[in-house]
Coordinates of C-alpha atoms in Angstrom, one line a residue:
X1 CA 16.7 53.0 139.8
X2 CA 20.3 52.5 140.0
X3 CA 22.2 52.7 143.5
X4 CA 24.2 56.0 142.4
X5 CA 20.8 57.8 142.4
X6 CA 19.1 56.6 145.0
X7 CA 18.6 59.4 147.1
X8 CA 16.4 59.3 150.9
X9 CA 15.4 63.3 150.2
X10 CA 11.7 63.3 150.0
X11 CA 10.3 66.4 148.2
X12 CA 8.2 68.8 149.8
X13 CA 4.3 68.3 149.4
X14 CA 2.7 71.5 147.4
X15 CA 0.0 72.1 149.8
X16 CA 0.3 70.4 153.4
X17 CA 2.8 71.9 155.8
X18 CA 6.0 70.1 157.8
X19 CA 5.4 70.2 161.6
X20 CA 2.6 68.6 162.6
X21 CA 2.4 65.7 165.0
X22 CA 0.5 62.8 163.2
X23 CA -0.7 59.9 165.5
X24 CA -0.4 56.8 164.0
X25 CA -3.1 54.8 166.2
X26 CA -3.4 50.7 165.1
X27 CA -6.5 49.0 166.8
X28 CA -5.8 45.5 166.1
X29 CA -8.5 43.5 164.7
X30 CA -10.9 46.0 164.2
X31 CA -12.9 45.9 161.0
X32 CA -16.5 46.6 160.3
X33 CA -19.3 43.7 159.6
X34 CA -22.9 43.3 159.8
X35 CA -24.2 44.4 162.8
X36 CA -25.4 41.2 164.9
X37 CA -25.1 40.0 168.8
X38 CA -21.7 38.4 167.9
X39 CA -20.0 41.6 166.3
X40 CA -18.2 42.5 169.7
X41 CA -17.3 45.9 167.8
X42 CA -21.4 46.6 166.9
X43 CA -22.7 45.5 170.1
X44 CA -19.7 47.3 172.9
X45 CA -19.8 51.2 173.5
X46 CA -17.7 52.7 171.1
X47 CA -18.4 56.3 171.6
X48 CA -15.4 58.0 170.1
X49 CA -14.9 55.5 167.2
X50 CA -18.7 56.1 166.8
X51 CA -18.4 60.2 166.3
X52 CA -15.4 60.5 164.4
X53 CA -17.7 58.0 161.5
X54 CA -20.6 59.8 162.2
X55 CA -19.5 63.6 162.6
X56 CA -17.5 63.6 159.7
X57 CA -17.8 61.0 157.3
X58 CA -15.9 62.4 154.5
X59 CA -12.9 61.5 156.9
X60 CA -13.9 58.3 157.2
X61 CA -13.2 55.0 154.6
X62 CA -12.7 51.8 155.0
X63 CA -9.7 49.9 153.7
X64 CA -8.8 45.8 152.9
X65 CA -6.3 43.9 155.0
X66 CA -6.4 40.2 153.6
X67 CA -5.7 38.6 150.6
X68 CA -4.0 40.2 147.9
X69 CA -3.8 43.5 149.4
X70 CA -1.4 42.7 151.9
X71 CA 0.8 39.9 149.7
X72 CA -1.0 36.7 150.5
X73 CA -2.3 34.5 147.2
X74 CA -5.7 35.2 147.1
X75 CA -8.7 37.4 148.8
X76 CA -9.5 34.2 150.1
X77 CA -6.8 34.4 152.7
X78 CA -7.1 36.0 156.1
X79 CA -5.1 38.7 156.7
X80 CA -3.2 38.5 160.1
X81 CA -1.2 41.7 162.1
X82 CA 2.5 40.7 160.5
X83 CA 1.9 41.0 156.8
X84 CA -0.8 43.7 157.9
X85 CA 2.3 46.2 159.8
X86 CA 4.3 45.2 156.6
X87 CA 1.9 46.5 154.6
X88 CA 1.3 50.0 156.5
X89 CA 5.2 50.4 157.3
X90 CA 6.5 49.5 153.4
X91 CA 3.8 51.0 151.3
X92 CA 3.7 48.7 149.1
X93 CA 2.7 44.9 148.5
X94 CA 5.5 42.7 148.5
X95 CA 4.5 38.8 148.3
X96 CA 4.2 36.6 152.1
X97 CA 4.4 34.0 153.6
X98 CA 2.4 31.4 152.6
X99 CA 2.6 33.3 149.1
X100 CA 6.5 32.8 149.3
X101 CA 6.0 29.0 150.3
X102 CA 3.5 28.7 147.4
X103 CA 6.1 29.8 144.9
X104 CA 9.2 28.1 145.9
X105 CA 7.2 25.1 146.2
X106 CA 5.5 25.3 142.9
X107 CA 9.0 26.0 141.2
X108 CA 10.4 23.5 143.2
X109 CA 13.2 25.8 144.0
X110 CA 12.8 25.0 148.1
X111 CA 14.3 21.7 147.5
X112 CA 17.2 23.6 145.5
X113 CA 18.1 25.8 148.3
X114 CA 21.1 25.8 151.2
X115 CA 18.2 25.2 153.6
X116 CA 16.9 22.4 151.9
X117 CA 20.6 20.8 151.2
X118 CA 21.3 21.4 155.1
X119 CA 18.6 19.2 156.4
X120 CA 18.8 16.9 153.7
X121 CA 22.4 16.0 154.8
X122 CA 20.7 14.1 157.7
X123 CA 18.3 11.8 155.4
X124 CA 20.3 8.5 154.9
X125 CA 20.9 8.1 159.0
X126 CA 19.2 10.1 160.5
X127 CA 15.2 11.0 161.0
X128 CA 13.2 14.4 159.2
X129 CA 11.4 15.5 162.0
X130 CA 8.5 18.8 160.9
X131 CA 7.6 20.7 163.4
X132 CA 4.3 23.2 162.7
X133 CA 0.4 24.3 162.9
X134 CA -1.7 21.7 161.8
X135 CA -4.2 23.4 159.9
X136 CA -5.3 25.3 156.7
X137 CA -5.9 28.8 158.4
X138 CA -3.7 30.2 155.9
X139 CA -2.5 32.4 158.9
X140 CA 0.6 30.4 160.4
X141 CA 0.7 27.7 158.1
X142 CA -1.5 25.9 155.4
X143 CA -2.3 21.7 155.8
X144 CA -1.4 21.5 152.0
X145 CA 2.3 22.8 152.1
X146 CA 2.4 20.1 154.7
X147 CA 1.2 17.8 152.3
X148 CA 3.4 19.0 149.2
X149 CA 6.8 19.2 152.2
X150 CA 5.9 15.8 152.8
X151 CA 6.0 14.4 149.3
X152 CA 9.0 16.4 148.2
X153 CA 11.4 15.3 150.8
X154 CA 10.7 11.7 150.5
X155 CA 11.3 12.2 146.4
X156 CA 14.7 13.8 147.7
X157 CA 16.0 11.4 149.5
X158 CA 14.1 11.1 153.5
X159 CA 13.6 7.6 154.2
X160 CA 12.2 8.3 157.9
X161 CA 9.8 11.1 158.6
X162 CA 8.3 12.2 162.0
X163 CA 5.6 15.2 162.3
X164 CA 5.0 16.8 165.5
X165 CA 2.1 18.5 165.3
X166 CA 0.2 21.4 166.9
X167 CA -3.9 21.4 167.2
X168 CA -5.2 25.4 166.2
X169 CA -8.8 26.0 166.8
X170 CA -8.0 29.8 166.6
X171 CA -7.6 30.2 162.9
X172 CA -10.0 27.6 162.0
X173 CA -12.9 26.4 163.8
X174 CA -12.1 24.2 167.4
X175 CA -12.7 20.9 166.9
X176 CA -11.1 21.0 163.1
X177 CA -8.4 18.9 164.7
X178 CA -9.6 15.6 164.1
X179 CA -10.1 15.8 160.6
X180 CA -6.6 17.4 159.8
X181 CA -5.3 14.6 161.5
X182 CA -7.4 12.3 159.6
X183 CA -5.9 13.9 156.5
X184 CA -2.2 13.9 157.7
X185 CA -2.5 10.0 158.9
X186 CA -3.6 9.0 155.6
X187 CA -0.9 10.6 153.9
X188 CA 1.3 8.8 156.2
X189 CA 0.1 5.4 155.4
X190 CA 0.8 6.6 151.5
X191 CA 3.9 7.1 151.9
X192 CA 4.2 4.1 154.0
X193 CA 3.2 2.2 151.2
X194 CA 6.3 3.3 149.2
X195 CA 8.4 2.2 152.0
X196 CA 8.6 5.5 153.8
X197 CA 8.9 5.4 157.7
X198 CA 6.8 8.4 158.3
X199 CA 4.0 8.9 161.1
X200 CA 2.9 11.5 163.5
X201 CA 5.2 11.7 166.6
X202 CA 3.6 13.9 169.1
X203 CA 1.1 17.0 169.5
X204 CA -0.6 19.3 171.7
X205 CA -2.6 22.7 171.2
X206 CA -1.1 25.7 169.8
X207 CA -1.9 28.0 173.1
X208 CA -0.3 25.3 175.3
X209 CA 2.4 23.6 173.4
X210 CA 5.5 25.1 171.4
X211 CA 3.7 28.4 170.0
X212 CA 4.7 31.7 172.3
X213 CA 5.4 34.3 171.1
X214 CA 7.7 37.8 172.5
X215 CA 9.2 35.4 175.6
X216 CA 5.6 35.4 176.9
X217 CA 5.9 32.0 178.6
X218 CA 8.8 29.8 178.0
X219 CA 6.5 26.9 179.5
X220 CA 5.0 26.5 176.6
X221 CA 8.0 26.2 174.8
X222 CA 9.3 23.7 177.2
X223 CA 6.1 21.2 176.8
X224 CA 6.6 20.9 173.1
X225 CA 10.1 20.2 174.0
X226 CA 9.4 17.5 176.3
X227 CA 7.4 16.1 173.6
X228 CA 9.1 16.7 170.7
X229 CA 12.5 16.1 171.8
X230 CA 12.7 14.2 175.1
X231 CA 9.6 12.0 174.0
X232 CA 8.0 12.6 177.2
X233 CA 4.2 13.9 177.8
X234 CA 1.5 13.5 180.4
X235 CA -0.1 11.5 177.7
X236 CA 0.6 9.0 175.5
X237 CA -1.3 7.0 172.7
X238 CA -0.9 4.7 170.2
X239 CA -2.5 7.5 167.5
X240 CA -2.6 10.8 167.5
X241 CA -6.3 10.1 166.3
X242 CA -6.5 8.5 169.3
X243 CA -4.9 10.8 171.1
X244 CA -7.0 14.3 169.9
X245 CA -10.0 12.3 170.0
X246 CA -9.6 11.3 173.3
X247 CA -8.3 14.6 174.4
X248 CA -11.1 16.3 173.5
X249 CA -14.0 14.5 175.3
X250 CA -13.1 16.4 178.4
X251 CA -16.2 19.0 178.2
X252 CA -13.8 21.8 178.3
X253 CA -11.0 20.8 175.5
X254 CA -10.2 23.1 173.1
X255 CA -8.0 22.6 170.1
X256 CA -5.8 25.6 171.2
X257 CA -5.1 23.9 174.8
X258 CA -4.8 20.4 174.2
X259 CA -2.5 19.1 176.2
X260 CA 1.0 17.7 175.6
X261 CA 0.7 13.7 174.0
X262 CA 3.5 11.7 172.2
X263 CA 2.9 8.8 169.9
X264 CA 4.6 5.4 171.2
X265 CA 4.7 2.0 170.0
X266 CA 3.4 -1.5 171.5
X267 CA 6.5 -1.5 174.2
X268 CA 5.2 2.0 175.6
X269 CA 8.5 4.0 173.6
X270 CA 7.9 7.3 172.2
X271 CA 8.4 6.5 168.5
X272 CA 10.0 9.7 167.2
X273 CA 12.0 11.7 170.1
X274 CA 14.7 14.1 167.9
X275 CA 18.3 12.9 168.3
X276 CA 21.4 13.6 167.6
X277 CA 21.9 13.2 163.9
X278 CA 18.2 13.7 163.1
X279 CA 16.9 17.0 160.9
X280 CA 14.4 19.4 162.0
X281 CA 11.9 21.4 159.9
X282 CA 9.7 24.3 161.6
X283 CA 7.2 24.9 158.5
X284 CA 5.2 27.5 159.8
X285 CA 5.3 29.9 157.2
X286 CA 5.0 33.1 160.2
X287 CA 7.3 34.3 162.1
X288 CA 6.3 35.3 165.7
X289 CA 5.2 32.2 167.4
X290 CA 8.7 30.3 166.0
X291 CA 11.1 32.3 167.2
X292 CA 10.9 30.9 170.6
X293 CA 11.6 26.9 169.7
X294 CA 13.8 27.8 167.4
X295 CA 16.2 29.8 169.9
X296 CA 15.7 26.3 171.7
X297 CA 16.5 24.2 169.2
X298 CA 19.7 26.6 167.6
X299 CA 21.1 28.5 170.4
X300 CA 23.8 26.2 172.0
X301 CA 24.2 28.8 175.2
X302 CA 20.6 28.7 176.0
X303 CA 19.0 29.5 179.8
X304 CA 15.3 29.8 179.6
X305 CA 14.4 26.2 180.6
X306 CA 16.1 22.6 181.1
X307 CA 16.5 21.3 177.8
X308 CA 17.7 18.2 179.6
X309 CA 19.6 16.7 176.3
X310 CA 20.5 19.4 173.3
X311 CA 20.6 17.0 170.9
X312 CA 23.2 17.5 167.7
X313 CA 20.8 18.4 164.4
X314 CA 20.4 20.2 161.6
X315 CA 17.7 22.6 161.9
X316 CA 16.3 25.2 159.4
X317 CA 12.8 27.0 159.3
X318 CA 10.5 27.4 156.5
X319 CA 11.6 31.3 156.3
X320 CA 13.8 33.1 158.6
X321 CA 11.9 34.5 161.9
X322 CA 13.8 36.9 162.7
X323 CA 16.2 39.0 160.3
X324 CA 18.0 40.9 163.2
X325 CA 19.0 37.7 164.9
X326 CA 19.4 35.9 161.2
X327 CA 17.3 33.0 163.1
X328 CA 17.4 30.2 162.5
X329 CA 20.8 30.8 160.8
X330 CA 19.0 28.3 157.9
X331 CA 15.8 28.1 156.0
X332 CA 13.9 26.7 153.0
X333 CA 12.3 30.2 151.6
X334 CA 14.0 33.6 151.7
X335 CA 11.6 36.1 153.3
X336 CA 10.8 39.5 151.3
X337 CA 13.4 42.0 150.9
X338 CA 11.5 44.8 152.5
X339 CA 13.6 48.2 152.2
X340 CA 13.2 51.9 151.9
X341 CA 10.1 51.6 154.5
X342 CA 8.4 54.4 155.3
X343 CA 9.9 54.9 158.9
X344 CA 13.3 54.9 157.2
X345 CA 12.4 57.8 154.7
X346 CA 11.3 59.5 157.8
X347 CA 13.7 59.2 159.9
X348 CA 16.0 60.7 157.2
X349 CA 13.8 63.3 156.7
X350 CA 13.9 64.6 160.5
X351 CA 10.8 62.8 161.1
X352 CA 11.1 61.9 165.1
X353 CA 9.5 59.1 165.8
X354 CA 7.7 57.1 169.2
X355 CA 6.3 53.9 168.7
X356 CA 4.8 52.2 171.3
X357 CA 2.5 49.3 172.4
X358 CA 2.4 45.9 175.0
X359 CA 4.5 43.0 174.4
X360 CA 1.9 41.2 172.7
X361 CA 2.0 44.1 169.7
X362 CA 5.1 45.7 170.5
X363 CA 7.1 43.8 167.6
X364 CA 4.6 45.3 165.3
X365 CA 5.2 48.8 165.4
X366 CA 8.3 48.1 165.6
X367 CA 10.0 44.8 163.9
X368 CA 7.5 44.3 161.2
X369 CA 6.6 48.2 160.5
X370 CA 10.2 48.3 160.0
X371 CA 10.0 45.6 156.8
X372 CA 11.0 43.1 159.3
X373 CA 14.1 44.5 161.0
X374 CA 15.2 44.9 164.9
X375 CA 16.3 47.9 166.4
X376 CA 16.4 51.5 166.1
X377 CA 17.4 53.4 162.0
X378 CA 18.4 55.9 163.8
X379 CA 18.1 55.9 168.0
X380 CA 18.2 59.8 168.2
X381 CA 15.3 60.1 166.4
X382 CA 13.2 57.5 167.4
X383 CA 12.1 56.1 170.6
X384 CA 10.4 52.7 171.2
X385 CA 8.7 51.4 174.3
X386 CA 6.8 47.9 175.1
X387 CA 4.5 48.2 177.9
X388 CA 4.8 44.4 179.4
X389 CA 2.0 42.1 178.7
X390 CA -0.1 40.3 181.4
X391 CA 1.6 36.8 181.6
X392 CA -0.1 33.5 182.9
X393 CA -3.3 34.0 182.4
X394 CA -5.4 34.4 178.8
X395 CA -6.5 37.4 177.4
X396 CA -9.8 37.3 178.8
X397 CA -9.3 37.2 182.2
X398 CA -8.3 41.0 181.5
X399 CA -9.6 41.8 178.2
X400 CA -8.6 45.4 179.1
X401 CA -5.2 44.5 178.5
X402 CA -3.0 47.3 178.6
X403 CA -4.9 49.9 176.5
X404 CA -4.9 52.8 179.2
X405 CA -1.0 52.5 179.2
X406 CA -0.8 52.9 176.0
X407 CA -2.7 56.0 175.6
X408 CA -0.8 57.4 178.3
X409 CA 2.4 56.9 176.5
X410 CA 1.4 58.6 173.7
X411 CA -0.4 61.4 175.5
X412 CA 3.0 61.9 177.0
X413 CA 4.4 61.8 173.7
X414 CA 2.5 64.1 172.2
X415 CA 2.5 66.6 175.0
X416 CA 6.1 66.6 175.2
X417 CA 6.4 68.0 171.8
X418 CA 9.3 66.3 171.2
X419 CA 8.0 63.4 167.9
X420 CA 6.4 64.2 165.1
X421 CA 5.1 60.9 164.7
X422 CA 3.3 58.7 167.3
X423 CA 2.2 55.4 166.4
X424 CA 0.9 52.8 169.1
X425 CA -0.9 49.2 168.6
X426 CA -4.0 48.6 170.7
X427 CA -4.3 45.0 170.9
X428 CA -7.9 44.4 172.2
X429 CA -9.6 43.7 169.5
X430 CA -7.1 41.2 167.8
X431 CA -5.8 39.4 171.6
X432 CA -9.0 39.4 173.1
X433 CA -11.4 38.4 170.0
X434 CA -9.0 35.5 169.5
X435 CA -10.7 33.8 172.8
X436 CA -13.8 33.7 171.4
X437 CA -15.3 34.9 175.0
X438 CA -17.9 37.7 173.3
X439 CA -18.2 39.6 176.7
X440 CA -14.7 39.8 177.7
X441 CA -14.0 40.7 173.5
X442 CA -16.9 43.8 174.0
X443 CA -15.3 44.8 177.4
X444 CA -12.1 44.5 175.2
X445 CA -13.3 46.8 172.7
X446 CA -14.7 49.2 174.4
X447 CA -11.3 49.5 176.4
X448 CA -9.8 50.3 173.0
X449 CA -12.2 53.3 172.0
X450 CA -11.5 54.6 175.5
X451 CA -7.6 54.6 174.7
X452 CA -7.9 56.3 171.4
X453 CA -10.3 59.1 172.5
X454 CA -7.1 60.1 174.7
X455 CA -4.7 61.5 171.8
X456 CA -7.9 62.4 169.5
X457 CA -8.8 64.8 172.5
X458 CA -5.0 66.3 173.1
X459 CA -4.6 66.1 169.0
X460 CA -7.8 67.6 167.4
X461 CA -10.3 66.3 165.2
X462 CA -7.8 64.9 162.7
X463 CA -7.4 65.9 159.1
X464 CA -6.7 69.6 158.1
X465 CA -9.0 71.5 156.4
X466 CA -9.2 71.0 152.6
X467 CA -7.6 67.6 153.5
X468 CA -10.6 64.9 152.3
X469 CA -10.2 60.8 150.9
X470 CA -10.4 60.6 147.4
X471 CA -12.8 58.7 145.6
X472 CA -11.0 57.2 143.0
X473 CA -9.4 54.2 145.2
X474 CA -12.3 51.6 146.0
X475 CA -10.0 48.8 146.9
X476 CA -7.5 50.6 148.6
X477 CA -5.7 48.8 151.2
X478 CA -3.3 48.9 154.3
X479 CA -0.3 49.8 151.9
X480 CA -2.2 53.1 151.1
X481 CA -1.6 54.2 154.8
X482 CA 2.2 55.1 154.4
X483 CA 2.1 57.5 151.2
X484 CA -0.8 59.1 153.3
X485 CA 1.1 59.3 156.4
X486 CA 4.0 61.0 154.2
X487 CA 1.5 64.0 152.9
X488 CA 0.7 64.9 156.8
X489 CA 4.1 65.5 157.5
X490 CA 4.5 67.6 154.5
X491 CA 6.0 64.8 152.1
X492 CA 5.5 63.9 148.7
X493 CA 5.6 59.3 148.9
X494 CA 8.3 57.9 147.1
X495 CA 7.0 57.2 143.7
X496 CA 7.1 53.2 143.9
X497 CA 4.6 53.4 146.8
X498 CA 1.1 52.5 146.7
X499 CA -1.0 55.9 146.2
X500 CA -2.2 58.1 148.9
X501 CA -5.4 58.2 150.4
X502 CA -6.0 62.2 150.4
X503 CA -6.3 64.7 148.5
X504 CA -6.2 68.1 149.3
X505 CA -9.2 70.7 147.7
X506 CA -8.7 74.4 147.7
X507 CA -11.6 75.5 150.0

C-alpha cells in the first residue's frame, strides 16, 4: 500500500457496537499444562480463572506464545513477555531477536553493517571485549551466536578477544553453567591455535551481575562493572572453569547469583579489564536486561554509580535496546520495524486508553505493546501508570507482588468511565515462577486470580451475546489478540493483521 493511501480510519464492525470498555488483562506466565504437584497454576486456588473456563467454555481457548507464533525460528524456542507484548500490541508476526541474529548472521550481513564497521575500528590496537548471557535459553541469547560472533570477528580482522560472561540458570537449568563454559573455553583454545588472543575475562550470575532491568538495582549493574571494566571482583581465578566450579560448591550457589570473579594471570592481574581504545560487544539478542550497562558504558554524563574510570571505546549492541532513547546509538542487527500497532489505530480512532502495571511489567504494556516505542501516541488519550516494584529483595520473599494495586488501578479506571480500553500486566506468574520456589509461585498465582476477579466483577462476564471463538483457527496465537480487541470496540482489524478470534452468530 502506498503512503498517499494510507489512511488510520478503521471501518465500523457490522455487528458489535462502539462504546464499550474492554479490559485488556495480561497474567504473565500463565499457560495451562498437565496437572501435577509442580504446576503452581494446577495446584494454587484459582477460583475466578477456574469459573470463567468452567461456566462458559465456548469463551474460553487457548492460544500459542513461543516459537513461530510470536517471530522466533522455530516452535522449539521459548517464548518470553517482549516478543510476546509485540505480538498482542502489532497483530502480526514480525521476525525477533534471536530470529533477526540468525539471519544477519547466516547472510553474513552483521559483519557488513555501521555497527559492525564501528567496533571493528578498534581491532588492530585495541581489545574486542563481548559482553552477554552465557547460555542456549534462546530467551536472552543463544551459546551458538556466541560461537558464530566469535569466529566472524577474528576472520574480520580481531586479533585479541575477551568474553565476559554471565551464568543463567533461569532459562536453562541451574548448574548448566559449567558445561557452557566448557564449550566457550574450548573454542577459545581454537582460536588460540590460530594465533588469536582470546579467553574468558570475568563472570558472575545473571540475577547478581550486569542484568537489571527498569533501574531496579543499579548494584548489579555496578558489579559487572567492577568486573568487566575495572578488573576487580571479590574473586579471582585462574579459569572461569575454575572459577564457576568453585563457585558453586557453596550448598546454596545458584547459576543466577553467582557472585562477581575475574580471570587473572600468574602475577595476580586481571587479564582483560576494558580500556580506552578497546571495543565492546553486548550480544544479548533482548532488550530489557541491557539497557542498564549500556547507559553505563554510552552515556558520558552518567550518575547512577561510581564508574571510577569511563574508559574511551567503541560500543555497539547486538540490536538496539531501546528505540526511544536510540540506545546504544550503534548496533550489529536492526530491530523489527514494528508500525501501525494496534494502540496506534486506536488512539486515532478515539479509543482512550490506560495501561497499567509494576515496574517489573510496566515496559510491556507500554514500550513493547507499542512495537517497541517510549512514550505516549497521543497523551490525551492515553494514560500510563507503573506501580513501583519491590526492590532488594527477590520475588519470592513477596510473591504477591503488586497484584492488588494493579487491580485497583484498573477498577478506578474502569469506574471512572473515562477509557475505553484498560489493559494491565500481572506479573505473578512470570516474576515469581522464575524463582523456582513452588510455594511462594502458588501464593503468587493465586494473588493473580484474586486481581483479575476485581474488573471481571465491576465489568461483567465478558463477551457479548452472540459473540463466541471460532473454530477454524487451531494454532492461533498471541497476534490474534489485537484484531479481536479491534471487533470489541466496534472495529473492523486492518486487513494485514492476523485474523480475529470471534465471531459473532445471530442468536
Amino acid at each position: 500500500m502506498g503512503t498517499s493511501e494510507f489512511s488510520w480510519k478503521l471501518a465500523d464492525h457490522p455487528k458489535l457496537p462502539k462504546g464499550k470498555t474492554v479490559a485488556v488483562v495480561v497474567l504473565d506466565g500463565w499457560g495451562e499444562a498437565n496437572p501435577d504437584k509442580y504446576n503452581c497454576i494446577h495446584v494454587a486456588e484459582t477460583p475466578t480463572m477456574d469459573s470463567l473456563k468452567k461456566g462458559a467454555p465456548e469463551r474460553w481457548r487457548l492460544l500459542k506464545a513461543h516459537g513461530t507464533a510470536v517471530g522466533l525460528p522455530t516452535d522449539d524456542d521459548m517464548g518470553n513477555s517482549e516478543v510476546g507484548h509485540n505480538a498482542l500490541g502489532a497483530g502480526r508476526i514480525y521476525a525477533q531477536g534471536a530470529k533477526l541474529v540468525d539471519l544477519a548472521l547466516a547472510s553474513g550481513k552483521i559483519y557488513e553493517g555501521e555497527g559492525f564497521k564501528y567496533i571493528q575500528e578498534c581491532f588492530d590496537q585495541g581489545t574486542l571485549h563481548l559482553i552477554g548471557l552465557l547460555s542456549d535459553g534462546g530467551v536472552h541469547s543463544r551459546l551458538d551466536q556466541l560461537q558464530l560472533l566469535l569466529k566472524g570477528a577474528s576472520e574480520h580482522g580481531a586479533k585479541r578477544i575477551r568474553v565476559h560472561i554471565l551464568t543463567d540458570g533461569r532459562d536453562v537449568l541451574d548448574g548448566t553453567s559449567v558445561g557452557f563454559v566448557e564449550t566457550l573455553e574450548n573454542d577459545l583454545s581454537k582460536l588460540w591455535e590460530e594465533g588469536i588472543d582470546a579467553q574468558i575475562a570475568s563472570g558472575g550470575g545473571r540475577m547478581y551481575v550486569t542484568m537489571d532491568r527498569y533501574e531496579n538495582d543499579w548494584e548489579v549493574v555496578k558489579r559487572g562493572w567492577d568486573a568487566q571494566v575495572l578488573g576487580e571482583a571479590p574473586y579471582k581465578f585462574r579459569s572461569a572453569l575454575e572459577a564457576v566450579k568453585k563457585l558453586r560448591e557453596d550448598p546454596k550457589a545458584n547459576d543466577q547469583y553467582l557472585p562477581p570473579f575475574v580471570i587473572v594471570d600468574e602475577s595476580g592481574k586481571a587479564v582483560g579489564p576494558i580500556v580506552d581504545g578497546d571495543a565492546v560487544m553486548t550480544f544479548n539478542f533482548r532488550a530489557d536486561r541491557m539497557v542498564m550497562i549500556a547507559k553505563a558504558l554510552e552515556y558520558e554524563n552518567f550518575d547512577k554509580f561510581d564508574r571510577v574510570q569511563f574508559p574511551k571505546i567503541h560500543y555497539a549492541g547486538m540490536l538496539q535496546y531501546d528505540g526511544e532513547l536510540k540506545l546504544p546509538s550503534h548496533y550489529l542487527v536492526s530491530p523489527p520495524e514494528i508500525e501501525r500497532t494496534s494502540g496506534e489505530y486506536l488512539v486515532h480512532n478515539g479509543i482512550r486508553t490506560f495501561a497499567c502495571s509494576e515496574t517489573v511489567k510496566f515496559g510491556h504494556v507500554t514500550f513493547f505493546w507499542n512495537g517497541n516505542r517510549s512514550g505516549y501516541f497521543d497523551p490525551n488519550m492515553e494514560e500510563y501508570v507503573e506501580i513501583p516494584s519491590d526492590t532488594g529483595i527477590s520475588f519470592n520473599v513477596q510473591p504477591k507482588m503488586k497484584a492488588l494495586e494493579i487491580a485497583e488501578k484498573a477498577t478506578d479506571a474502569i469506574l471512572s468511565h473515562k477509557f475505553h480500553q484498560v489493559r494491565v500486566n500481572l506479573p505473578n506468574g512470570d516474576m515469581v515462577g522464575h524463582t523456582g520456589d513452588i510455594e511462594a509461585t502458588i501464593v503468587g498465582c493465586k494473588a493473580a486470580d484474586e486481581a483479575v476477579k476485581v474488573p471481571i466483577a465491576i465489568g461483567g462476564p465478558g463477551l457479548a451475546p452472540g459473540v463466541r471463538f471460532r473454530q477454524d483457527l487451531p494454532t492461533a496465537g498471541l497476534a490474534n489478540v489485537a484484531a479481536t480487541v479491534m471487533n470489541l470496540h466496534g472495529f473492523e482489524a486492518p486487513s494485514e493483521y492476523e485474523s480475529t478470534l470471534v465471531e459473532v452468530v445471530d442468536s
